[in-house]
CSV table of C-alpha atoms in Angstrom, one decimal:
chain,number,residue,atom,x,y,z
A,826,MET,CA,2.1,-15.1,-21.7
A,827,THR,CA,3.1,-11.7,-21.9
A,828,LEU,CA,0.0,-9.1,-22.3
A,829,PHE,CA,0.4,-6.0,-24.4
A,830,PHE,CA,-2.0,-3.1,-23.9
A,831,GLU,CA,-4.0,-4.0,-26.9
A,832,ASP,CA,-4.8,-7.6,-25.3
A,833,PHE,CA,-6.7,-6.2,-22.3
A,834,SER,CA,-10.3,-5.2,-22.2
A,835,ALA,CA,-12.9,-4.4,-19.6
A,836,GLY,CA,-14.2,-7.4,-17.8
A,837,GLN,CA,-11.1,-9.7,-18.2
A,838,SER,CA,-10.2,-11.5,-14.9
A,839,TYR,CA,-7.0,-13.2,-13.6
A,840,ALA,CA,-6.3,-15.6,-11.1
A,841,SER,CA,-3.4,-16.4,-8.5
A,842,ALA,CA,-1.8,-19.2,-6.6
A,843,THR,CA,-2.6,-19.2,-2.7
A,844,LEU,CA,-0.6,-18.1,0.2
A,845,ARG,CA,-1.0,-19.6,3.6
A,846,VAL,CA,0.0,-16.6,6.3
A,847,GLU,CA,2.1,-17.7,9.2
A,848,ALA,CA,2.1,-15.9,12.6
A,849,ALA,CA,5.9,-15.7,12.2
A,850,ALA,CA,5.8,-13.8,8.9
A,851,ILE,CA,3.0,-11.4,10.3
A,852,THR,CA,5.2,-10.7,13.6
A,853,ALA,CA,8.7,-10.4,11.2
A,854,PHE,CA,6.9,-8.0,9.1
A,855,ALA,CA,5.6,-5.8,11.7
A,856,ALA,CA,8.6,-5.8,13.6
A,857,GLU,CA,10.6,-4.4,10.8
A,858,PHE,CA,7.7,-2.0,9.4
A,859,ASP,CA,4.6,-1.5,11.4
A,860,PRO,CA,5.5,-2.2,15.2
A,861,GLN,CA,2.4,-1.8,16.7
A,862,PRO,CA,1.1,-4.3,19.4
A,863,PHE,CA,-1.8,-5.8,17.6
A,864,HIS,CA,0.5,-6.8,14.8
A,865,LEU,CA,3.1,-8.1,17.3
A,866,ASP,CA,1.3,-9.9,20.1
A,867,ASP,CA,-1.5,-12.3,20.3
A,868,GLU,CA,-3.0,-11.0,23.3
A,869,ALA,CA,-2.7,-7.1,22.3
A,870,GLY,CA,-4.6,-8.6,19.1
A,871,ARG,CA,-7.1,-10.1,20.9
A,872,GLN,CA,-7.7,-6.8,22.9
A,873,SER,CA,-7.7,-4.7,19.7
A,874,LEU,CA,-10.4,-4.2,17.1
A,875,PHE,CA,-9.0,-7.1,15.1
A,876,GLY,CA,-9.9,-9.5,17.6
A,877,GLY,CA,-6.6,-11.5,17.3
A,878,LEU,CA,-3.2,-11.1,16.0
A,879,ALA,CA,-3.5,-9.3,12.5
A,880,ALA,CA,-1.1,-8.8,9.8
A,881,SER,CA,-0.2,-5.2,8.9
A,882,GLY,CA,-2.3,-3.9,6.2
A,883,TRP,CA,1.1,-3.1,4.3
A,884,HIS,CA,1.9,-6.9,4.7
A,885,THR,CA,-1.3,-7.9,3.1
A,886,ALA,CA,-0.5,-5.5,0.3
A,887,ALA,CA,2.9,-6.9,-0.2
A,888,MET,CA,1.7,-10.3,0.1
A,889,THR,CA,-1.3,-9.6,-2.6
A,890,MET,CA,1.7,-8.1,-4.7
A,891,ARG,CA,3.7,-11.3,-4.5
A,892,LEU,CA,0.6,-13.4,-5.4
A,893,LEU,CA,0.0,-10.9,-8.4
A,894,VAL,CA,3.4,-11.0,-9.8
A,895,ALA,CA,3.4,-14.9,-9.7
A,896,GLY,CA,0.0,-15.1,-11.2
A,897,GLU,CA,-1.7,-15.2,-14.5
A,898,PHE,CA,-1.4,-11.3,-15.0
A,899,ARG,CA,1.4,-10.5,-16.7
A,900,PRO,CA,1.3,-7.0,-18.7
A,901,ALA,CA,4.1,-6.4,-20.9
A,902,GLY,CA,6.8,-4.2,-19.4
A,903,GLY,CA,6.1,-5.3,-15.6
A,904,ILE,CA,3.3,-4.6,-13.2
A,905,LEU,CA,4.0,-0.7,-13.1
A,906,GLY,CA,1.3,1.2,-10.9
A,907,ILE,CA,1.0,4.8,-10.6
A,908,GLY,CA,-1.3,4.5,-7.7
A,909,GLY,CA,-4.7,3.9,-6.9
A,910,GLU,CA,-7.7,3.4,-4.2
A,911,LEU,CA,-6.6,0.9,-1.4
A,912,THR,CA,-9.2,-0.5,0.9
A,913,TRP,CA,-8.7,-3.0,4.0
A,914,LEU,CA,-12.0,-4.9,4.7
A,915,ALA,CA,-11.5,-7.6,7.3
A,916,PRO,CA,-8.2,-8.4,9.1
A,917,VAL,CA,-5.9,-11.2,8.1
A,918,HIS,CA,-5.0,-13.5,10.8
A,919,PRO,CA,-2.4,-16.7,11.2
A,920,GLY,CA,-3.5,-19.7,9.0
A,921,ASP,CA,-5.5,-17.4,6.6
A,922,VAL,CA,-5.1,-18.7,3.1
A,923,LEU,CA,-4.9,-15.7,0.5
A,924,ARG,CA,-5.7,-15.7,-3.2
A,925,VAL,CA,-5.9,-12.5,-5.8
A,926,VAL,CA,-8.3,-12.0,-8.2
A,927,ALA,CA,-7.4,-9.0,-10.8
A,928,GLU,CA,-10.2,-7.9,-13.0
A,929,ILE,CA,-9.8,-5.3,-15.7
A,930,VAL,CA,-12.0,-2.3,-15.2
A,931,GLU,CA,-11.0,0.1,-18.2
A,932,THR,CA,-8.4,0.6,-20.6
A,933,ARG,CA,-7.1,4.0,-22.6
A,934,LEU,CA,-4.2,5.6,-24.2
A,935,SER,CA,-2.0,8.0,-22.5
A,936,ARG,CA,-1.2,11.3,-23.7
A,937,SER,CA,1.9,11.7,-22.4
A,938,ARG,CA,3.5,8.2,-23.0
A,939,PRO,CA,2.4,7.1,-26.7
A,940,ALA,CA,4.3,4.0,-25.9
A,941,HIS,CA,2.2,2.9,-23.2
A,942,GLY,CA,-1.4,2.5,-22.3
A,943,LEU,CA,-3.1,2.8,-18.9
A,944,VAL,CA,-5.2,-0.2,-17.4
A,945,LYS,CA,-7.2,0.3,-14.4
A,946,VAL,CA,-7.5,-3.1,-12.7
A,947,ARG,CA,-9.6,-4.0,-9.4
A,948,VAL,CA,-7.2,-6.3,-7.4
A,949,ALA,CA,-9.4,-8.2,-4.9
A,950,THR,CA,-7.4,-10.2,-2.2
A,951,LEU,CA,-9.6,-13.3,-0.6
A,952,ASN,CA,-9.3,-15.3,2.2
A,953,GLN,CA,-10.3,-19.1,2.6
A,954,HIS,CA,-13.7,-18.2,3.4
A,955,GLY,CA,-14.2,-16.1,0.3
A,956,GLU,CA,-14.2,-12.8,2.0
A,957,THR,CA,-12.4,-10.0,0.6
A,958,VAL,CA,-9.9,-8.8,3.0
A,959,GLN,CA,-8.6,-6.1,0.7
A,960,THR,CA,-9.2,-4.2,-2.5
A,961,PHE,CA,-6.9,-2.2,-4.4
A,962,THR,CA,-7.7,-0.4,-8.0
A,963,PRO,CA,-4.5,0.9,-9.5
A,964,THR,CA,-3.9,2.3,-12.8
A,965,LEU,CA,-0.8,0.8,-14.5
A,966,LEU,CA,1.4,1.6,-17.2
A,967,VAL,CA,1.3,-1.2,-19.7
A,968,GLU,CA,3.6,-1.2,-23.0
A,969,ARG,CA,1.6,-1.1,-26.6
A,970,ARG,CA,2.7,-3.8,-29.0
A,971,ASP,CA,4.2,-1.3,-31.4
A,972,ALA,CA,6.0,0.6,-28.2
A,973,LYS,CA,9.5,0.1,-30.3
A,974,GLN,CA,8.3,2.1,-33.1
A,975,ALA,CA,7.1,5.1,-31.2
A,976,PRO,CA,9.1,5.3,-28.1
A,977,ASP,CA,7.7,7.6,-25.2
A,978,SER,CA,9.5,11.1,-25.6
A,979,ALA,CA,9.9,10.9,-21.7
A,980,ASP,CA,11.5,7.3,-21.7
A,981,ARG,CA,15.1,7.0,-20.6
B,1456,MET,CA,2.0,11.8,23.7
B,1457,THR,CA,-1.0,10.2,22.6
B,1458,LEU,CA,-3.7,12.2,21.0
B,1459,PHE,CA,-7.4,11.1,20.9
B,1460,PHE,CA,-9.9,12.1,18.0
B,1461,GLU,CA,-10.8,15.4,20.2
B,1462,ASP,CA,-7.1,16.7,19.9
B,1463,PHE,CA,-6.9,16.5,16.0
B,1464,SER,CA,-8.2,19.4,13.6
B,1465,ALA,CA,-7.7,20.1,9.8
B,1466,GLY,CA,-4.3,21.2,9.1
B,1467,GLN,CA,-1.8,20.0,11.7
B,1468,SER,CA,1.1,18.7,10.7
B,1469,TYR,CA,3.5,15.7,12.1
B,1470,ALA,CA,7.0,15.1,11.3
B,1471,SER,CA,9.1,11.8,11.3
B,1472,ALA,CA,12.6,10.8,11.6
B,1473,THR,CA,14.7,10.2,8.2
B,1474,LEU,CA,15.5,6.6,7.0
B,1475,ARG,CA,18.3,5.8,4.5
B,1476,VAL,CA,17.4,3.3,1.7
B,1477,GLU,CA,19.9,0.8,1.1
B,1478,ALA,CA,20.2,-1.5,-2.1
B,1479,ALA,CA,20.4,-4.5,-0.1
B,1480,ALA,CA,16.9,-3.7,1.7
B,1481,ILE,CA,15.4,-2.8,-1.8
B,1482,THR,CA,16.3,-6.3,-3.1
B,1483,ALA,CA,15.7,-8.1,0.0
B,1484,PHE,CA,11.9,-6.6,-0.1
B,1485,ALA,CA,11.7,-7.1,-3.9
B,1486,ALA,CA,12.7,-10.8,-3.5
B,1487,GLU,CA,10.1,-11.6,-1.0
B,1488,PHE,CA,7.0,-9.5,-2.2
B,1489,ASP,CA,7.9,-8.0,-5.7
B,1490,PRO,CA,10.3,-9.9,-7.7
B,1491,GLN,CA,10.5,-7.9,-10.9
B,1492,PRO,CA,13.8,-7.1,-12.6
B,1493,PHE,CA,13.8,-3.5,-12.0
B,1494,HIS,CA,13.6,-4.1,-8.4
B,1495,LEU,CA,16.3,-6.6,-8.2
B,1496,ASP,CA,19.0,-5.7,-10.6
B,1497,ASP,CA,20.9,-2.6,-11.3
B,1498,GLU,CA,21.1,-3.0,-15.0
B,1499,ALA,CA,17.3,-4.0,-15.6
B,1500,GLY,CA,16.5,-0.8,-13.5
B,1501,ARG,CA,18.5,1.2,-15.9
B,1502,GLN,CA,16.6,-0.1,-18.8
B,1503,SER,CA,13.3,0.6,-17.2
B,1504,LEU,CA,11.1,3.4,-16.7
B,1505,PHE,CA,12.7,4.0,-13.3
B,1506,GLY,CA,16.1,4.7,-14.5
B,1507,GLY,CA,17.9,2.8,-12.1
B,1508,LEU,CA,17.3,0.0,-9.5
B,1509,ALA,CA,14.2,1.0,-7.5
B,1510,ALA,CA,12.3,0.0,-4.7
B,1511,SER,CA,9.0,-1.5,-5.1
B,1512,GLY,CA,6.2,0.7,-4.1
B,1513,TRP,CA,5.0,-1.6,-1.5
B,1514,HIS,CA,8.5,-1.0,0.2
B,1515,THR,CA,8.3,2.4,0.0
B,1516,ALA,CA,4.5,2.2,1.5
B,1517,ALA,CA,6.0,0.1,4.1
B,1518,MET,CA,9.0,2.2,4.9
B,1519,THR,CA,6.6,5.2,5.0
B,1520,MET,CA,4.6,3.0,8.0
B,1521,ARG,CA,7.6,2.8,9.8
B,1522,LEU,CA,8.8,6.3,9.7
B,1523,LEU,CA,4.9,7.3,10.6
B,1524,VAL,CA,4.7,4.8,13.4
B,1525,ALA,CA,8.0,6.2,15.4
B,1526,GLY,CA,7.1,9.9,14.5
B,1527,GLU,CA,5.1,12.7,16.3
B,1528,PHE,CA,1.7,11.1,15.2
B,1529,ARG,CA,0.5,9.1,17.9
B,1530,PRO,CA,-3.5,8.7,17.7
B,1531,ALA,CA,-4.9,6.9,20.4
B,1532,GLY,CA,-5.7,3.2,19.8
B,1533,GLY,CA,-2.7,2.8,17.2
B,1534,ILE,CA,-2.4,4.1,13.4
B,1535,LEU,CA,-5.5,1.8,12.2
B,1536,GLY,CA,-6.4,2.6,8.4
B,1537,ILE,CA,-9.5,1.7,6.6
B,1538,GLY,CA,-7.7,2.8,3.6
B,1539,GLY,CA,-7.3,5.7,0.9
B,1540,GLU,CA,-5.7,6.7,-2.2
B,1541,LEU,CA,-2.3,5.8,-2.7
B,1542,THR,CA,0.0,7.5,-5.5
B,1543,TRP,CA,3.5,6.9,-6.4
B,1544,LEU,CA,5.1,9.9,-7.8
B,1545,ALA,CA,8.7,9.3,-8.2
B,1546,PRO,CA,11.0,6.3,-7.7
B,1547,VAL,CA,13.3,5.5,-4.9
B,1548,HIS,CA,16.8,4.8,-5.3
B,1549,PRO,CA,19.6,3.3,-3.1
B,1550,GLY,CA,21.1,5.8,-1.1
B,1551,ASP,CA,17.5,8.0,-1.0
B,1552,VAL,CA,16.9,9.3,2.3
B,1553,LEU,CA,13.2,9.6,3.3
B,1554,ARG,CA,10.8,11.3,5.7
B,1555,VAL,CA,7.1,11.6,6.3
B,1556,VAL,CA,5.0,14.4,6.8
B,1557,ALA,CA,1.4,13.7,8.0
B,1558,GLU,CA,-1.1,16.6,7.9
B,1559,ILE,CA,-4.8,16.1,9.3
B,1560,VAL,CA,-7.4,16.9,6.3
B,1561,GLU,CA,-10.4,16.6,8.2
B,1562,THR,CA,-12.1,14.9,11.3
B,1563,ARG,CA,-15.7,13.8,11.8
B,1564,LEU,CA,-17.6,11.6,14.0
B,1565,SER,CA,-18.6,7.7,13.1
B,1566,ARG,CA,-22.0,6.9,12.7
B,1567,SER,CA,-21.3,3.1,13.3
B,1568,ARG,CA,-18.7,3.3,16.0
B,1569,PRO,CA,-19.4,6.1,18.7
B,1570,ALA,CA,-16.2,5.1,20.6
B,1571,HIS,CA,-14.2,6.4,17.3
B,1572,GLY,CA,-13.7,9.3,15.3
B,1573,LEU,CA,-12.6,9.3,11.5
B,1574,VAL,CA,-9.4,11.3,11.0
B,1575,LYS,CA,-8.6,11.7,7.3
B,1576,VAL,CA,-4.7,12.3,6.8
B,1577,ARG,CA,-2.4,12.9,4.0
B,1578,VAL,CA,0.7,11.2,4.5
B,1579,ALA,CA,3.5,12.6,2.1
B,1580,THR,CA,7.0,10.7,1.7
B,1581,LEU,CA,9.9,13.0,0.5
B,1582,ASN,CA,13.2,12.0,-0.6
B,1583,GLN,CA,16.3,14.3,0.2
B,1584,HIS,CA,15.7,16.6,-2.5
B,1585,GLY,CA,12.3,17.3,-1.2
B,1586,GLU,CA,10.5,15.5,-3.9
B,1587,THR,CA,7.6,13.9,-3.1
B,1588,VAL,CA,7.8,10.3,-3.9
B,1589,GLN,CA,4.7,9.0,-2.4
B,1590,THR,CA,1.3,10.1,-0.9
B,1591,PHE,CA,-1.1,8.4,1.2
B,1592,THR,CA,-4.6,9.9,2.0
B,1593,PRO,CA,-5.8,7.3,4.3
B,1594,THR,CA,-9.0,7.6,6.8
B,1595,LEU,CA,-8.2,6.5,10.4
B,1596,LEU,CA,-10.1,5.1,13.2
B,1597,VAL,CA,-9.0,7.2,16.5
B,1598,GLU,CA,-10.4,6.5,19.8
B,1599,ARG,CA,-12.6,9.3,21.6
B,1600,ARG,CA,-11.5,10.6,24.7
B,1601,ASP,CA,-14.7,9.3,26.4
B,1602,ALA,CA,-14.6,6.1,24.7
B,1603,LYS,CA,-14.4,4.1,27.8
B,1604,GLN,CA,-17.9,5.6,28.9
B,1605,ALA,CA,-19.5,4.8,25.3
B,1606,PRO,CA,-18.0,1.6,23.6
B,1607,ASP,CA,-18.9,1.0,20.1
B,1608,SER,CA,-21.5,-1.7,20.0
B,1609,ALA,CA,-19.4,-3.5,17.3
B,1610,ASP,CA,-16.2,-3.6,19.4
B,1611,ARG,CA,-15.2,-6.9,20.8
């Protein structure tokens, strides 16, 4: 179900499916975007702070987005982030199974975009042990229910 | 040249090569990690806030990392981010040419990891018009020159 700005309030929580992280996915992502030894090679991973082959933090972030887009959290107009605080807390290793929990932190109107509201959400990425491996706390632009009547002046 | 913690100080700046963003790369990344219409389809992009097919913010972040890893900024032990503030400022469209400028914001010692220092860096991603499309301001763990003599107690 699509949710408009008016449907969100602090404390609401949305779940996702799970995603198993394969070694081949870790090394393929790293080869394209983050070719550092500890993301590409088992032995280099073991000798690093990660203690074993570890996914690039950007791979973890991208997998988090994939889980979020396919999950229960469906804001009107799509998931449109302006940005936020991103923190990596624990390494992601081959065989880990990730899931995402999105919790609404606050909602407020946008002065510059009357057709949208701002929704701040804390997106936690957890592994199969319940450890949080990443948090991201973006502010999102979410359409208001009456957006068609009062379009943003800045909208194209 | 590999740079140790002691080599960094606020105000230093490091450049990267450039990367041209192809439409096929935008849609391939989106199909795998961020399958929202404005990242997959020209017409949906035109009707969105982006004004045209636009790269996922996570794709921009991943391309930024690729440019950073291949660029002048080579901290000892690799580019190991704990996290930081990530902001998307302008859309990335097919044909855009990205480059990265990393500027050291501050350096300080780590209490919990005596073999490492903490380096805060502002990584700006610019397009061919000189517009900043993304900023990321992570704190990185960087090896100290005398790390071998005083390993972190928490290191494996």
